[in-house]
Short mmCIF file of C-alpha atoms in Angstrom, two decimals:
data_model
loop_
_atom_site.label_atom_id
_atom_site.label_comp_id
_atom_site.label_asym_id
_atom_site.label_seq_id
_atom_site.Cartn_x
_atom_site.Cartn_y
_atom_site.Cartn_z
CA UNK A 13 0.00 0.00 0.00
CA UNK A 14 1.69 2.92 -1.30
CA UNK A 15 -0.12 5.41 1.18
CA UNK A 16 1.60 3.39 4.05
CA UNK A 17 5.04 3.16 2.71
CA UNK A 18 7.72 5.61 3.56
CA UNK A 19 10.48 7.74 1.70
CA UNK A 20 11.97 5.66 -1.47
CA UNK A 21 9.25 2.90 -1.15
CA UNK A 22 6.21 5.09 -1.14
CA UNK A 23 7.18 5.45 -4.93
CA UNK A 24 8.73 1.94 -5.72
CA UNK A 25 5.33 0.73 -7.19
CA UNK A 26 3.99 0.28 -11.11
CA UNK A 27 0.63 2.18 -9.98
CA UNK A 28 2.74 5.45 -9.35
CA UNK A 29 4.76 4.36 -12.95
CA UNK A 30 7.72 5.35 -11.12
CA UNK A 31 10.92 3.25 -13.09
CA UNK A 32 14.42 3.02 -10.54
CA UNK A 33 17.63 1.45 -11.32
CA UNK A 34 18.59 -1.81 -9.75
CA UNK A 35 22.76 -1.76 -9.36
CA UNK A 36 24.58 -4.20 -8.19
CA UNK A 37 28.35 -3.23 -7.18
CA UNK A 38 30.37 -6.07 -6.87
CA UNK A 39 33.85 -6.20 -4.62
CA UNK A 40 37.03 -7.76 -6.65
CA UNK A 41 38.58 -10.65 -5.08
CA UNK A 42 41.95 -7.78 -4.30
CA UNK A 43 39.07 -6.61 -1.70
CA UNK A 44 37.16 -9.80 -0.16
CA UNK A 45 39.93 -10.53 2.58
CA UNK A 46 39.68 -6.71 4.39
CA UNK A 47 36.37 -6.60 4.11
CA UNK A 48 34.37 -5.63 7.39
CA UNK A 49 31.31 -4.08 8.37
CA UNK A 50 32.92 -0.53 8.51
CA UNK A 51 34.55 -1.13 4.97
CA UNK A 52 30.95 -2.01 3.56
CA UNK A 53 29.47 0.97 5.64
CA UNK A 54 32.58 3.48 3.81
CA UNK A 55 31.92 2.31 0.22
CA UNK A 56 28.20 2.25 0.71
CA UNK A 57 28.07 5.56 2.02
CA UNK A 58 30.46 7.09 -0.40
CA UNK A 59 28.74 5.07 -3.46
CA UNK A 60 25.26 6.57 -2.39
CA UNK A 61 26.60 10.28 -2.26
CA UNK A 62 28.15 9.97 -5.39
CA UNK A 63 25.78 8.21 -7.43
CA UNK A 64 23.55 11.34 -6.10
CA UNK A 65 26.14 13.77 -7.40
CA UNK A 66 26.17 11.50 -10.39
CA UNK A 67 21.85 11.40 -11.25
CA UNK A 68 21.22 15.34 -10.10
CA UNK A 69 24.49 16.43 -12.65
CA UNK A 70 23.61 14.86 -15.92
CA UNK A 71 20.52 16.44 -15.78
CA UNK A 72 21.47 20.08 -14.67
CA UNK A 73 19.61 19.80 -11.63
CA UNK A 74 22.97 20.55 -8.97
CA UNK A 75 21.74 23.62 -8.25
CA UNK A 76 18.72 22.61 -6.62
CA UNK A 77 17.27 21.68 -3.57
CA UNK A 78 16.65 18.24 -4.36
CA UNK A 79 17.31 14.64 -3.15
CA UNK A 80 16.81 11.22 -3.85
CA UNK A 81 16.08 8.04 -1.63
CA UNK A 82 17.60 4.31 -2.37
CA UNK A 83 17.19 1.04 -0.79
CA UNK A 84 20.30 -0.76 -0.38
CA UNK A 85 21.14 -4.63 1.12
CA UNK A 86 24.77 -6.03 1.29
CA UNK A 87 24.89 -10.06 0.25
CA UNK A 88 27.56 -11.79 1.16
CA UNK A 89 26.88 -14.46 -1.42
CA UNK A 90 25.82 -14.37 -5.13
CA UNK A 91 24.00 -17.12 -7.61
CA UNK A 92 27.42 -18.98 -7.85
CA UNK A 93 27.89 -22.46 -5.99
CA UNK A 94 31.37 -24.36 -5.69
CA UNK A 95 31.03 -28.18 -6.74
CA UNK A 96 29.31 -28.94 -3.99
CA UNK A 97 26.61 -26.69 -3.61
CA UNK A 98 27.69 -24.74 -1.50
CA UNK A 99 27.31 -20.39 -2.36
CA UNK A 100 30.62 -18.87 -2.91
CA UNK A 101 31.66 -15.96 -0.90
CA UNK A 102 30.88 -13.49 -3.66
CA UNK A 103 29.75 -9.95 -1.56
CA UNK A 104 28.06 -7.73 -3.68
CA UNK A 105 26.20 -4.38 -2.89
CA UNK A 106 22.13 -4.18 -4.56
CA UNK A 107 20.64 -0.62 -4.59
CA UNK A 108 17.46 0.00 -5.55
CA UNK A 109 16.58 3.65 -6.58
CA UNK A 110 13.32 5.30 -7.64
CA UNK A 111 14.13 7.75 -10.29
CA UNK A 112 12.65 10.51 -8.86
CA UNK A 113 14.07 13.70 -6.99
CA UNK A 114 12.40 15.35 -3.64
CA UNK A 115 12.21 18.52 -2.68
CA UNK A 116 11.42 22.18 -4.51
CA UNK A 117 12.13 21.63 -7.76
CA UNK A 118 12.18 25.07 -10.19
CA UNK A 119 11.23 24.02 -13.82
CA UNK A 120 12.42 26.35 -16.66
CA UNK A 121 9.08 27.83 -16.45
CA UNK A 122 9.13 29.45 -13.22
CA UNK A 123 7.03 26.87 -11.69
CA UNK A 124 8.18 25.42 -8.68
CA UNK A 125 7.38 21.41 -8.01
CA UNK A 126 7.60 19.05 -4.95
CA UNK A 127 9.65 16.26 -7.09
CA UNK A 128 11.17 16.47 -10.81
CA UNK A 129 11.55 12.73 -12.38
CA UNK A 130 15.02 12.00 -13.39
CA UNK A 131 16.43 10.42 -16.65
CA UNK A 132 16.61 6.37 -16.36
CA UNK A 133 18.83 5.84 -19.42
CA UNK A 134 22.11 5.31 -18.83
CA UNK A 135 24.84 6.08 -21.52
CA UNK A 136 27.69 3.75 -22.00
CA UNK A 137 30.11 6.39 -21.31
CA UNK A 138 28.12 7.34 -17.60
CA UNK A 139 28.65 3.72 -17.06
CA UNK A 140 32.51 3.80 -17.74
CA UNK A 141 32.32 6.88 -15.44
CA UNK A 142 29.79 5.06 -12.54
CA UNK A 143 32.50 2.20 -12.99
CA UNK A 144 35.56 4.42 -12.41
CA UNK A 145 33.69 6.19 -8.99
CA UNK A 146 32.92 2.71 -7.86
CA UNK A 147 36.85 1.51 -8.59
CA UNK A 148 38.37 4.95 -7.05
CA UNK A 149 35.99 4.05 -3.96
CA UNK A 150 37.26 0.66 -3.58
CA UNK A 151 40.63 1.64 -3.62
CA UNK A 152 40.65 4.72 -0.98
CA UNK A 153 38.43 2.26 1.36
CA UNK A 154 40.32 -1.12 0.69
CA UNK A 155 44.42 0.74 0.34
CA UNK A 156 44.73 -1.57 -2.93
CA UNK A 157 45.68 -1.20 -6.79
CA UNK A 158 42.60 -2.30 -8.59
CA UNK A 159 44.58 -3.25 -11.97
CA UNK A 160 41.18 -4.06 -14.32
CA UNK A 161 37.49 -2.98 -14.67
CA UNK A 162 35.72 -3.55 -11.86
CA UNK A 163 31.59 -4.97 -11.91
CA UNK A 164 29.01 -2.49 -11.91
CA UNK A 165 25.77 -3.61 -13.32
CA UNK A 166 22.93 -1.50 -13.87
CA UNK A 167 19.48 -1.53 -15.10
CA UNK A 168 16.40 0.22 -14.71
CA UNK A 169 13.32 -1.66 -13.97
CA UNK A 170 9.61 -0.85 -12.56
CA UNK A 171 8.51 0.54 -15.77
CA UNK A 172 4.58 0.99 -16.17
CA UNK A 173 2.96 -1.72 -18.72
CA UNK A 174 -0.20 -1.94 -20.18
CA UNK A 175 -1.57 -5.02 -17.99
CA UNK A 176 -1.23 -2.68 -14.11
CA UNK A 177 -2.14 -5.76 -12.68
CA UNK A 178 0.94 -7.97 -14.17
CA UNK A 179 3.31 -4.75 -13.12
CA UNK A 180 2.35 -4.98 -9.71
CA UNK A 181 2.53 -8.78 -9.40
CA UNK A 182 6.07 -8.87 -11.21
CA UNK A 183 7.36 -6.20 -8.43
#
């Protein structure tokens, strides 16, 4: 029940026809042995604000008084199992984030709105760049010389169909 919900989730619903990116952030296996609750907490936390910086740039919008709410969840495992079906320590950060902005947004116009919906595409070249924030991240947190590309996958999901009542029973 969206009128129940708070913050991010109040809008994480196909009825609204609110679409948010999923992104997974994966650690490299230079990372897995220092990682602690306070190292998650650091890259996290400095993902979050620049991911922020990140959305509210590409569309001209730093000047604003917006902001944005995510849901995040750390998983220590992924969909990988060793040969005996076992999961494989595979930690991975999942953050889910409405694409919409709060606060008093000031169109062009002169009109001022509560929220302003953000772009959901995501160019391969803001990819490279969401990829080279997560790697810089991982190496101030973790002291360590990432060599290659780290993961970063993203996609944005929750996207209003026709049939409401499919939407809502696939989220």
């Amino acid at each position: 029940d969206p009128e129940k919900s708070k913050g991010a989730m109040r809008y994480l619903n196909a009825e609204n026809k609110v679409s948010y990116w999923y992104i997974v952030l994966t650690f490299p296996l230079s990372c897995r042995p220092k990682i602690t609750q306070e190292t998650v907490k650091t890259c996290r936390d400095a993902f979050w604000k620049a991911f922020q910086e990140f959305a509210m740039n590409r569309q001209g919008l730093d000047d604003q008084d917006l902001h944005m709410g995510s849901m995040h969840v750390m998983h220590p495992v992924g969909d990988k199992e060793d040969g005996e079906g076992e999961k494989v320590f595979h930690p991975h950060l999942n953050f889910i984030i409405p694409g919409i902005a709060f606060g008093e947004y000031k169109a062009p116009d002169g009109m001022v709105y509560a929220q302003k919906r953000l772009k959901m595409w995501i160019w391969k070249r803001e990819l490279a760049e969401l990829r080279k924030i997560w790697k810089g991240i991982l190496e101030k947190t973790f002291d360590v010389r990432i060599r290659t590309d780290v993961t970063l996958d993203v996609s944005h999901r929750g996207l209003y169909r026709q049939d409401l009542t499919r939407a809502i029973r696939e989220q």
